[in-house]
Amino acid sequence: MNFDIGLVFESIPKMLVGLGLTLELLILSSFIGLVLAVITLLMRISGRWFLVAPAVTYIYIFRGTPILVQIFVIYFGFPQFEFVRESVFWPFLREPFWCCILALSLNAGAYVSEILRGGMLGVDKGILEAASALGISKTQSFIYITSPIAIRLSLPAYSNDIISMTKATALASTVTLLDMTGVARTIVAQTFAPYEIFLSVAIIYMIMAWMIQKGFGMAEKRMSRYLKPAAG
Amino acid sequence: MSELVGWADDYFWGAMVVLRVFAVSLVLAVVIGLIGSAMKLSGSRVAQTIANAYTVVFRGTPELLVLLIVYFGAAVTLTAIGQSFDASVKFIDIPPFWAGAFAIALIVGAYMTETFRGAFLGVDPGHVEAARALGLSKFQTFVYVRIPQMWRLALPNFGNHMLSLMKDTALISVIGVEEIVFVAKIATPVTLKPFTMYFIVALIYLCITTVITLAVMAMEKYANKHLVSSR
Amino acid sequence: MSEQEPIIVLENVCKYFGEFKALSDVNLTVQKGERIVVCGPSGSGKSTMIRCINRLEEHDSGRIVVGGKELTSEVKDIDAVRREVGMVFQSFNLFPHLKVLGNLTLALKLVRKMPKPEARETAMRYLERVHIPEQADKYPSQLSGGQQQRVAIARALCMNPDVMLFDEPTSALDPEMISEVLDVMVELAEEGMTMICVTHEMGFARSVANNIVFMDHGEIVEANPPEEFFDNPKHERTKLFLSQIIGH
């Protein structure tokens, strides 16, 4: 059994074409997901049952089911309904790309809102008391004190979530999209060389994950300037 | 509605397949995790490098890809080996169930390695010293002092890994395992209600993940019962 | 508000934490310019009492009147009261993500709606008052405990409160830093600030306080000027406490 290096190099340009789609999926979903996450978080902490209940339900459903199933429900399932087929969104919802974006964004929104909430819970209660004692209102306290600290606390978990999202984009290949994994599967089907092709694609994903981790590491370092240095 | 009832059976058996994959993968993943964390904590440069490479690779690669590599790669390898012995061999593959279970175990095992490693490091060395000072052997200390403490620390993350593992099992439908996603796939052209079919799949997963979450919460309560909660 | 009217009144105040009665019929009157020291064993309710005064804790029965306003569950009343009551915490509670100057100016900008330059000027003035103007651009984590607590005092003073509440301000400090904080508090007292101070520092109490309040099990057992309090304690519990604290 030989390892065909030549095939690897031939395939890399083709896979970089897929990289474009992978990045589109990642960036768009992360952004929309973040917006959804903030909205969901605010709903969750609002204290009003009619906001908390939908938020909690949404989080529960999207963290409790596999992303693949979420994609399938949207891509294969939505067309079942006439009101979907007739709606103004149909041109989007019939496209696998937008179905994936929808599924990935909803998924990200649920996870990230919990991550942000975890960050919020990590803020020292004493500091919030000091703010209250100074007469700072709850809303002002949330914006100027809780948020900056919570964001810094959320960074490690958030970076892990972004990396998970990067890997989740590979699922787009199950609904005909030619992201990196989709391209790879096509090439493997033609060449019967799973190791060479899949391994090279895996390497590209790993490099992406590494870069994301490094990027967030730097951001975290910057945001942690004000913390006590670790040395005793 | 009546045609849906006809599929209840298939969904049930599909769910059984899912649970079997879950169980097998979980056991394998825990074993891999314990070995991996032991290697990382061992002090041997070689062991640490291998373990580090393992966690980096399997945490940085998409789960779907790992699955495809394991399944198709194994088939290619086995076929090649088979052909070297007997030229008439056309195709050997491993049953997708096992390819899937193994692939998922490799993925989640990488996360478990990190969790167990962190948890072992979190065990108070003072407790270990006290045990040894009392005369317990290394093995006894490991079993009666380190593992119970490590387990309590690992539980929250371990619970999350179990949930991920559960959700990863959905991927095995891609390599042809006949579980619930597969059922939805073949039922759709018959019932013409794809949303309903896939929604049931989602519902089944939701039920299973809920049970797992409740079980983990109960385990956490039990593991922490000796700790006094402060006001 | 006339000169005779007390600045703080507690009338029959009770507070429960679940089953536990933390405050039991507490009555206290504080005049403008008075310096009250509250002492007592742990769990006696001292912290709870002063935290009720700026409503960080809510009292369950009785009346609390601060600066003429009664404390109720009306939010705007509470914010108004808190602007006039400054608090210094045992664990400083400085905002870690803001520099020292930022810590002082945040409330000025958000609550007093002061424009930036004015806020900065006010902040620097109070930093000088606590003798650490050179630390303005540092983060709290870069300061010593004593410096951090002084920043916390300056932060509270920036709001120009009528009353200052101190909740064991030196209990979390290393011994060598206690005096720098107490010195600032003594200066404040000499300038006429109304203060209620929960502390174990009896030397400070003796030299600065008009009235020393001893609490035990949620009740005020004894309240007397320092000479009476230390030299002539009336109750057994007070005597016991004093012997424990002054003993060594």
XYZ file of C-alpha atoms in Angstrom:
711
model
C 0.000 0.000 0.000
C 1.639 3.214 -1.025
C 0.950 6.750 -0.005
C 0.530 8.896 -3.052
C 2.057 12.249 -2.106
C 1.542 13.535 -5.599
C -2.176 13.148 -5.201
C -2.054 15.187 -2.026
C -0.367 18.117 -3.723
C -2.629 17.931 -6.751
C -5.670 18.054 -4.532
C -4.677 20.940 -2.299
C -5.730 23.687 -4.748
C -9.095 21.997 -5.186
C -9.535 21.807 -1.449
C -8.638 25.456 -1.040
C -11.648 26.204 -3.212
C -13.666 24.413 -0.602
C -11.906 26.488 2.042
C -13.707 29.568 0.768
C -17.080 28.019 1.447
C -15.924 26.683 4.802
C -14.859 30.151 5.874
C -18.102 31.683 4.621
C -20.084 29.205 6.658
C -17.915 29.756 9.719
C -17.807 33.536 9.695
C -21.440 34.134 8.827
C -22.736 31.619 11.361
C -20.431 32.875 14.098
C -21.548 36.423 13.585
C -25.275 35.704 13.428
C -24.838 33.240 16.282
C -23.222 35.903 18.451
C -26.071 38.307 17.849
C -28.583 35.579 18.671
C -26.578 34.681 21.759
C -26.650 38.201 23.166
C -30.388 38.514 22.543
C -31.022 35.124 24.103
C -28.866 35.975 27.101
C -30.711 39.223 27.734
C -33.986 37.342 27.491
C -32.707 34.671 29.841
C -31.612 37.083 32.554
C -34.561 39.416 32.170
C -36.497 37.701 34.929
C -39.755 37.911 32.982
C -41.185 34.469 32.407
C -42.427 35.185 28.903
C -38.859 36.029 27.855
C -37.056 33.473 29.967
C -39.206 30.520 28.890
C -38.609 30.785 25.129
C -34.918 31.461 25.713
C -34.483 28.438 27.942
C -36.483 26.235 25.584
C -34.440 27.370 22.600
C -31.180 26.670 24.427
C -32.414 23.295 25.617
C -33.458 22.143 22.162
C -30.377 23.294 20.319
C -27.936 21.982 22.872
C -29.791 18.706 23.224
C -29.900 17.638 19.593
C -27.135 16.847 17.096
C -26.263 19.558 14.578
C -26.639 17.057 11.764
C -30.242 16.454 12.750
C -30.837 20.204 13.019
C -29.524 20.667 9.481
C -31.674 17.838 8.177
C -34.817 19.135 9.875
C -34.304 22.501 8.219
C -33.071 21.375 4.826
C -35.233 18.281 4.285
C -38.017 19.084 6.694
C -39.036 22.686 6.083
C -40.127 22.113 2.460
C -42.879 19.909 3.866
C -44.820 23.021 4.774
C -46.661 24.975 2.182
C -46.346 28.209 4.125
C -42.586 27.816 3.901
C -42.617 27.138 0.195
C -44.810 30.160 -0.411
C -43.013 32.505 1.960
C -40.633 35.275 1.107
C -37.841 33.231 2.651
C -38.257 30.306 0.282
C -35.455 31.314 -2.116
C -33.172 31.088 0.912
C -34.624 28.039 2.593
C -34.421 25.909 -0.527
C -30.691 26.492 -0.724
C -28.509 24.098 1.265
C -26.130 26.970 2.023
C -28.731 29.048 3.840
C -30.179 26.031 5.570
C -26.743 25.294 6.957
C -26.228 28.909 7.977
C -29.558 28.850 9.775
C -28.802 25.605 11.580
C -25.242 26.572 12.505
C -26.278 30.045 13.681
C -29.102 28.742 15.840
C -26.716 26.193 17.289
C -24.047 28.798 17.983
C -26.603 31.151 19.529
C -27.667 28.537 22.065
C -24.155 27.509 23.083
C -22.644 30.974 23.148
C -25.458 32.414 25.225
C -24.719 29.814 27.890
C -21.026 30.602 27.648
C -21.709 34.294 28.144
C -23.992 33.509 31.041
C -21.219 31.473 32.616
C -18.923 34.462 32.241
C -21.507 36.667 33.912
C -21.797 34.327 36.865
C -18.038 34.543 37.319
C -18.119 38.242 38.114
C -17.344 38.832 41.798
C -20.549 39.754 43.625
C -18.638 42.175 45.850
C -17.772 44.394 42.909
C -21.410 44.606 41.908
C -22.271 45.542 45.495
C -19.699 48.300 45.414
C -21.292 49.612 42.238
C -24.737 49.530 43.851
C -23.375 51.283 46.915
C -22.130 54.090 44.691
C -25.627 54.529 43.334
C -24.854 53.024 39.924
C -28.053 51.580 38.454
C -28.430 47.906 37.607
C -28.396 48.589 33.871
C -25.324 50.802 34.042
C -23.616 48.219 36.186
C -24.375 45.539 33.616
C -22.927 47.572 30.768
C -19.845 49.076 32.367
C -18.843 46.459 34.909
C -20.388 43.042 34.335
C -19.990 42.961 30.563
C -16.271 43.750 30.233
C -15.374 41.280 32.960
C -17.779 38.599 31.717
C -16.454 38.857 28.173
C -12.911 38.275 29.333
C -14.034 35.295 31.430
C -15.952 33.861 28.470
C -13.057 34.010 26.028
C -11.570 30.528 26.579
C -14.912 28.775 26.278
C -15.891 30.978 23.351
C -12.728 30.161 21.461
C -13.455 26.470 21.983
C -16.921 27.021 20.605
C -15.557 28.738 17.496
C -13.286 25.764 16.929
C -16.276 23.441 17.309
C -18.123 25.560 14.769
C -15.237 25.234 12.356
C -15.530 21.477 12.621
C -19.308 21.613 12.354
C -19.077 23.302 8.960
C -17.894 19.947 7.625
C -21.455 18.711 8.046
C -22.449 20.965 5.178
C -21.016 18.272 2.937
C -23.912 16.020 3.904
C -26.321 18.322 2.111
C -24.378 18.545 -1.136
C -22.333 21.618 -0.306
C -18.778 21.655 -1.579
C -16.944 22.936 1.457
C -13.521 21.450 2.167
C -14.987 18.169 3.352
C -17.406 18.071 0.441
C -14.594 18.555 -2.034
C -12.545 15.921 -0.254
C -15.334 13.383 -0.403
C -15.764 13.992 -4.105
C -12.073 13.458 -4.772
C -11.977 10.330 -2.624
C -14.957 8.914 -4.470
C -13.021 9.361 -7.710
C -9.605 8.241 -6.558
C -10.290 5.739 -3.761
C -7.487 7.320 -1.781
C -9.132 8.150 1.540
C -5.967 8.465 3.599
C -4.162 10.954 1.393
C -7.127 13.183 0.746
C -8.854 13.109 4.096
C -5.595 13.489 5.972
C -4.631 16.583 3.999
C -8.026 18.115 4.608
C -7.718 17.239 8.285
C -4.402 19.086 8.355
C -6.016 22.221 6.965
C -8.722 22.055 9.640
C -6.111 21.560 12.325
C -4.171 24.569 11.123
C -7.364 26.620 11.247
C -8.069 25.416 14.775
C -4.547 26.264 15.827
C -4.776 29.749 14.339
C -8.097 30.419 16.042
C -6.661 29.271 19.344
C -3.594 31.473 18.957
C -5.727 34.450 17.966
C -7.945 34.122 20.993
C -4.942 33.513 23.202
C -3.595 36.894 22.192
C -6.955 38.573 22.695
C -7.228 37.024 26.121
C -3.776 38.205 27.049
C -4.634 41.740 26.070
C -7.852 41.688 28.006
C -6.120 40.299 31.058
C -3.576 43.077 31.375
C -5.209 44.313 34.531
C -5.022 41.004 36.336
C -2.469 40.246 39.011
C 0.652 38.631 37.551
C 0.774 34.936 38.382
C 4.196 34.986 40.035
C 3.748 35.122 43.855
C -51.084 9.770 11.500
C -51.604 6.082 10.927
C -48.674 5.790 8.578
C -46.457 7.320 11.231
C -47.432 4.664 13.729
C -46.170 2.074 11.320
C -42.711 3.567 11.658
C -42.679 3.545 15.434
C -41.106 0.111 15.384
C -38.290 1.189 13.088
C -37.600 4.237 15.203
C -37.456 2.082 18.286
C -34.919 -0.313 16.855
C -32.986 2.563 15.376
C -32.843 4.128 18.821
C -31.530 0.850 20.185
C -28.724 0.986 17.656
C -27.937 4.534 18.746
C -27.815 3.490 22.371
C -25.566 0.538 21.558
C -23.127 2.761 19.693
C -23.270 5.183 22.602
C -22.489 2.495 25.146
C -19.632 0.951 23.178
C -18.092 4.329 22.336
C -18.405 5.554 25.885
C -16.552 2.597 27.339
C -13.834 2.835 24.710
C -13.569 6.608 25.146
C -13.149 6.331 28.911
C -10.453 3.688 28.488
C -8.673 5.814 25.901
C -9.055 8.845 28.161
C -7.535 7.095 31.161
C -4.634 5.783 29.102
C -4.122 9.152 27.435
C -4.140 11.091 30.692
C -1.796 8.555 32.251
C 0.577 9.045 29.337
C 0.417 12.820 29.657
C 1.097 12.684 33.378
C 3.711 9.974 33.110
C 6.829 12.070 32.794
C 8.043 10.057 29.834
C 8.829 12.402 26.952
C 7.820 9.831 24.357
C 4.487 9.038 25.977
C 3.688 12.713 26.403
C 4.486 13.534 22.799
C 2.328 10.734 21.478
C -0.526 11.684 23.789
C -0.215 15.366 22.880
C -0.219 14.589 19.177
C -3.268 12.429 19.701
C -5.283 15.120 21.491
C -4.279 17.837 19.060
C -5.226 15.773 16.033
C -8.533 14.478 17.323
C -9.699 17.721 18.855
C -8.797 19.741 15.779
C -10.315 17.518 13.115
C -14.003 17.559 12.265
C -15.826 14.562 13.665
C -17.327 13.748 10.284
C -13.874 13.614 8.781
C -12.541 11.291 11.456
C -15.469 9.019 10.836
C -14.850 8.988 7.107
C -11.123 8.374 7.515
C -11.677 5.505 9.923
C -14.378 3.874 7.870
C -13.027 4.290 4.355
C -9.426 4.126 5.446
C -9.979 0.867 7.246
C -11.750 -0.546 4.235
C -8.913 0.406 1.920
C -6.293 -0.930 4.307
C -8.071 -4.180 4.980
C -8.767 -4.697 1.317
C -5.134 -4.100 0.478
C -4.044 -6.525 3.178
C -6.604 -9.065 2.022
C -5.492 -8.731 -1.580
C -1.886 -9.266 -0.635
C -2.907 -12.650 0.725
C -5.540 -13.539 -1.841
C -5.695 -11.635 -5.104
C -9.318 -12.488 -5.688
C -10.458 -10.458 -2.705
C -12.566 -7.576 -3.942
C -13.433 -5.586 -0.867
C -13.135 -5.971 2.878
C -14.550 -3.507 5.233
C -15.363 -3.333 8.886
C -19.026 -3.059 9.814
C -19.915 0.634 9.913
C -21.217 0.153 13.461
C -17.722 -0.625 14.699
C -16.036 1.936 12.487
C -18.439 4.533 13.838
C -18.117 3.488 17.464
C -14.351 3.414 17.253
C -14.104 6.760 15.458
C -16.356 8.464 18.003
C -14.397 6.885 20.844
C -11.173 8.280 19.388
C -12.675 11.767 19.176
C -14.279 11.915 22.596
C -11.343 10.051 24.101
C -9.163 13.028 23.225
C -11.407 15.341 25.221
C -11.607 12.847 28.062
C -7.815 12.699 28.156
C -7.707 16.407 28.853
C -10.486 16.255 31.402
C -8.978 13.346 33.319
C -5.560 14.948 33.202
C -6.893 18.145 34.710
C -8.886 16.228 37.279
C -5.911 14.117 38.386
C -3.861 17.270 38.757
C -6.636 18.721 40.860
C -6.434 16.012 43.475
C -4.905 17.540 46.573
C -1.349 16.134 46.846
C -1.704 16.472 50.585
C -4.347 13.778 50.541
C -2.076 11.466 48.587
C 0.775 12.110 50.995
C -1.464 11.424 53.950
C -2.571 8.130 52.441
C 0.985 7.016 51.772
C 2.030 8.148 55.236
C -0.700 5.936 56.664
C 0.837 2.993 54.837
C -1.435 2.593 51.819
C 0.317 1.191 48.763
C 0.590 3.170 45.543
C -2.184 1.119 44.026
C -4.457 1.419 47.036
C -3.877 5.146 47.133
C -4.742 5.338 43.463
C -7.970 3.410 43.842
C -9.220 4.716 47.192
C -7.954 8.296 47.240
C -7.055 9.552 43.770
C -9.835 8.084 41.659
C -12.768 9.130 43.891
C -11.432 12.698 44.099
C -10.557 12.852 40.440
C -13.978 11.556 39.551
C -15.715 14.334 41.472
C -13.624 16.976 39.724
C -14.068 15.395 36.309
C -17.822 14.937 36.567
C -19.108 18.210 35.114
C -16.883 18.003 32.048
C -17.383 14.273 31.812
C -21.104 14.907 31.627
C -20.551 17.302 28.738
C -18.414 14.731 26.935
C -21.144 12.151 27.330
C -23.602 14.577 25.758
C -21.243 15.308 22.853
C -20.709 11.621 22.373
C -24.436 11.073 22.265
C -24.874 13.735 19.625
C -21.911 12.507 17.593
C -23.676 9.179 17.128
C -25.958 10.909 14.622
C -23.010 10.971 12.242
C -22.944 7.241 11.820
C -25.951 7.565 9.545
C -23.542 9.074 7.021
C -21.624 5.818 6.766
C -24.748 3.788 6.456
C -25.552 2.554 9.931
C -29.270 1.880 10.119
C -30.257 4.020 13.044
C -32.914 6.696 13.473
C -31.665 9.261 10.963
C -31.617 6.450 8.460
C -35.193 5.602 9.367
C -36.233 9.187 8.699
C -34.447 9.075 5.369
C -36.269 6.014 4.100
C -39.570 6.998 5.644
C -39.676 10.403 3.972
C -40.439 9.281 0.407
C -43.180 7.058 1.804
C -44.924 9.422 4.223
C -44.009 12.599 2.333
C -43.626 14.305 5.686
C -39.889 14.917 6.031
C -40.278 17.473 8.793
C -42.248 15.093 10.942
C -39.831 12.255 10.340
C -36.725 14.252 11.175
C -38.470 16.019 14.010
C -39.110 12.651 15.630
C -35.394 11.931 15.309
C -34.647 15.228 17.066
C -37.177 14.409 19.747
C -35.641 11.012 20.417
C -32.200 12.590 20.775
C -33.629 15.264 23.043
C -35.127 12.609 25.306
C -31.875 10.690 25.524
C -29.777 13.795 26.199
C -32.252 14.880 28.866
C -31.913 11.532 30.605
C -28.131 11.798 30.452
C -28.208 15.346 31.837
C -30.443 14.306 34.736
C -28.224 11.309 35.429
C -25.134 13.510 35.530
C -26.843 15.982 37.871
C -27.735 13.115 40.186
C -24.175 11.803 40.045
C -22.795 15.259 40.834
C -25.068 15.520 43.845
C -23.938 12.126 45.065
C -20.259 12.823 44.472
C -20.459 16.102 46.361
C -22.616 14.981 49.245
C -19.725 15.027 51.662
C -19.060 18.688 51.008
C -20.846 21.277 53.097
C -22.338 23.999 50.976
C -21.595 27.479 52.307
C -24.296 30.095 52.637
C -32.916 69.104 57.039
C -32.398 70.877 60.356
C -29.380 70.546 62.578
C -31.383 68.659 65.214
C -32.746 66.002 62.877
C -30.709 62.822 62.973
C -29.153 61.777 59.704
C -29.839 58.077 60.252
C -32.595 56.465 62.259
C -33.158 52.777 62.841
C -36.361 51.933 64.658
C -37.148 48.401 65.824
C -35.394 46.906 62.865
C -35.535 43.140 62.426
C -33.924 41.044 59.724
C -34.100 37.339 59.071
C -31.978 35.105 56.905
C -34.399 32.231 56.539
C -34.911 30.999 60.089
C -31.952 32.867 61.482
C -32.692 36.192 63.158
C -29.785 38.408 62.190
C -31.131 41.668 63.594
C -33.390 41.817 66.606
C -35.201 45.095 67.407
C -32.281 47.317 66.570
C -32.675 50.960 67.532
C -30.050 53.471 66.563
C -29.916 57.203 65.995
C -27.000 58.924 64.315
C -26.587 62.700 64.314
C -24.712 64.614 61.655
C -21.024 64.674 62.432
C -21.190 61.719 64.808
C -18.683 58.934 64.590
C -20.111 55.562 65.620
C -18.015 52.456 66.007
C -19.870 49.147 65.966
C -18.184 46.141 67.474
C -19.073 42.649 68.558
C -18.324 38.984 67.957
C -18.760 37.445 64.488
C -22.306 36.768 63.534
C -23.555 39.501 65.850
C -25.259 41.371 63.017
C -22.917 44.365 62.746
C -22.320 44.021 59.004
C -25.966 43.217 58.398
C -26.997 46.367 60.181
C -24.874 48.750 58.183
C -25.684 46.922 54.967
C -29.341 47.589 55.736
C -28.601 51.280 55.930
C -27.726 51.474 52.243
C -30.118 48.670 51.483
C -27.588 46.134 50.305
C -29.698 44.021 52.642
C -33.426 44.572 53.062
C -34.802 44.797 56.552
C -37.910 42.740 57.269
C -39.599 44.982 59.831
C -39.109 48.307 61.504
C -38.135 51.632 59.966
C -34.904 52.877 58.541
C -34.658 56.572 57.647
C -31.567 57.914 55.931
C -31.148 61.615 55.234
C -34.850 62.171 55.795
C -35.886 59.472 53.323
C -37.406 56.232 54.509
C -36.008 53.076 52.956
C -38.697 51.164 51.119
C -38.671 48.905 48.102
C -38.992 51.870 45.741
C -35.987 51.699 43.481
C -35.568 55.406 42.871
C -35.521 56.028 46.593
C -32.770 53.486 47.021
C -30.551 54.939 44.305
C -31.071 58.416 45.764
C -30.100 57.208 49.230
C -27.035 55.377 47.971
C -25.707 58.505 46.321
C -25.543 60.170 49.717
C -24.189 57.184 51.618
C -20.666 56.006 50.910
C -19.528 52.488 51.680
C -16.113 50.948 52.119
C -15.918 47.148 52.061
C -13.670 44.687 53.819
C -12.516 43.243 50.499
C -12.158 46.674 48.827
C -14.249 45.608 45.791
C -12.412 47.855 43.375
C -13.377 47.398 39.722
C -10.492 45.259 38.470
C -10.816 46.147 34.825
C -10.579 49.902 35.394
C -7.553 51.893 36.415
C -7.585 53.698 39.752
C -8.761 56.900 38.109
C -11.428 54.984 36.224
C -12.645 53.449 39.477
C -13.166 56.902 40.910
C -14.709 58.552 37.877
C -17.135 55.813 36.831
C -19.864 56.724 39.307
C -19.222 60.437 38.822
C -19.886 60.080 35.126
C -22.765 57.619 35.339
C -24.580 58.819 38.453
C -23.646 62.468 38.883
C -23.499 62.870 35.093
C -20.253 64.814 35.386
C -18.368 65.617 32.218
C -15.029 63.855 31.805
C -12.584 66.657 32.662
C -14.514 67.642 35.768
C -14.743 64.031 36.896
C -11.011 63.596 36.425
C -10.276 66.702 38.454
C -12.555 65.627 41.283
C -11.019 62.167 41.299
C -7.470 63.510 41.478
C -8.430 65.758 44.350
C -9.687 62.824 46.401
C -6.709 60.707 45.452
C -4.546 63.424 46.906
C -6.680 63.459 49.984
C -5.883 59.795 50.568
C -2.242 60.524 49.737
C -1.785 58.415 46.611
C -2.232 60.676 43.601
C 0.686 59.020 41.818
C -1.252 55.725 41.549
C -3.946 57.192 39.327
C -2.934 55.322 36.193
C -2.369 51.951 37.761
C -4.691 48.984 37.885
C -5.923 47.909 41.330
C -4.022 44.630 41.066
C -0.772 46.605 40.967
C -1.414 48.252 44.317
C -0.866 47.001 47.844
C -3.854 46.181 50.044
C -3.523 49.382 52.011
C -3.371 51.439 48.827
C -6.359 49.623 47.378
C -8.446 50.334 50.437
C -7.486 53.991 50.311
C -8.571 54.071 46.665
C -11.852 52.518 47.787
C -12.267 55.270 50.376
C -11.483 57.931 47.772
C -13.971 56.315 45.399
C -16.713 56.578 47.998
C -15.700 60.133 48.920
C -15.851 61.279 45.298
C -19.609 61.069 45.464
C -19.596 63.606 48.285
C -21.683 61.505 50.641
C -23.260 62.772 53.825
C -22.422 59.569 55.648
C -19.607 57.047 55.289
C -20.149 53.402 56.208
C -17.109 51.249 56.857
C -17.553 47.462 56.969
C -14.426 46.123 58.693
C -12.165 48.184 56.441
C -8.890 46.893 57.863
C -9.765 43.261 58.576
C -8.386 42.015 55.263
C -5.145 43.969 55.481
C -1.705 42.860 56.496
C -0.857 44.441 59.875
C 1.708 46.896 58.532
C -0.873 48.474 56.219
C -3.616 48.973 58.768
C -2.351 52.293 60.051
C -2.222 54.000 56.626
C -5.941 53.308 56.245
C -6.844 54.217 59.820
C -4.933 57.490 59.458
C -7.092 58.445 56.488
C -10.211 57.548 58.459
C -9.051 59.650 61.417
C -8.478 62.623 59.095
C -11.980 62.172 57.710
C -13.398 62.145 61.217
C -11.513 65.293 62.121
C -12.980 67.016 59.086
C -16.432 66.308 60.452
C -17.603 63.374 58.309
C -20.466 61.397 59.782
C -19.217 57.818 60.043
C -20.443 54.406 61.087
C -17.574 52.027 61.329
C -17.675 48.292 61.991
C -14.230 47.395 63.215
C -12.104 45.502 65.723
C -9.592 48.326 65.944
C -10.223 49.443 69.510
C -7.447 52.028 69.532
C -9.169 53.770 66.651
C -12.498 53.470 68.434
C -11.192 54.987 71.593
C -9.624 57.993 69.885
C -12.189 58.774 67.220
C -15.639 57.525 68.217
C -18.347 59.576 69.909
C -20.268 56.422 70.600
C -19.362 52.777 70.676
C -22.126 50.290 69.948
C -21.702 46.715 71.053
C -23.796 44.113 69.283
C -24.308 40.481 70.082
C -26.744 37.953 68.613
C -28.413 40.599 66.485
C -29.108 43.014 69.321
C -27.524 46.220 70.468
C -26.391 45.309 73.939
C -24.710 48.521 74.920
C -24.002 51.928 73.389
C -21.799 54.399 75.170
C -19.117 56.998 74.637
C -15.612 55.440 74.665
C -14.634 56.328 78.220
C -17.789 54.752 79.634
C -17.621 51.846 77.261
C -14.068 50.743 77.930
C -13.717 51.713 81.557
C -17.208 50.991 82.781
C -18.963 48.370 80.671
C -22.473 47.763 81.978
C -23.362 44.306 80.649
C -21.738 40.944 81.212
C -21.528 40.219 77.514
C -19.768 43.503 76.883
C -17.277 42.743 79.627
C -16.663 39.299 78.179
C -16.121 40.667 74.702
C -13.763 43.369 75.914
C -11.707 40.906 77.914
C -11.356 38.663 74.866
C -10.412 41.445 72.536
C -8.155 43.480 74.755
C -6.797 40.501 76.643
C -3.933 39.655 74.324
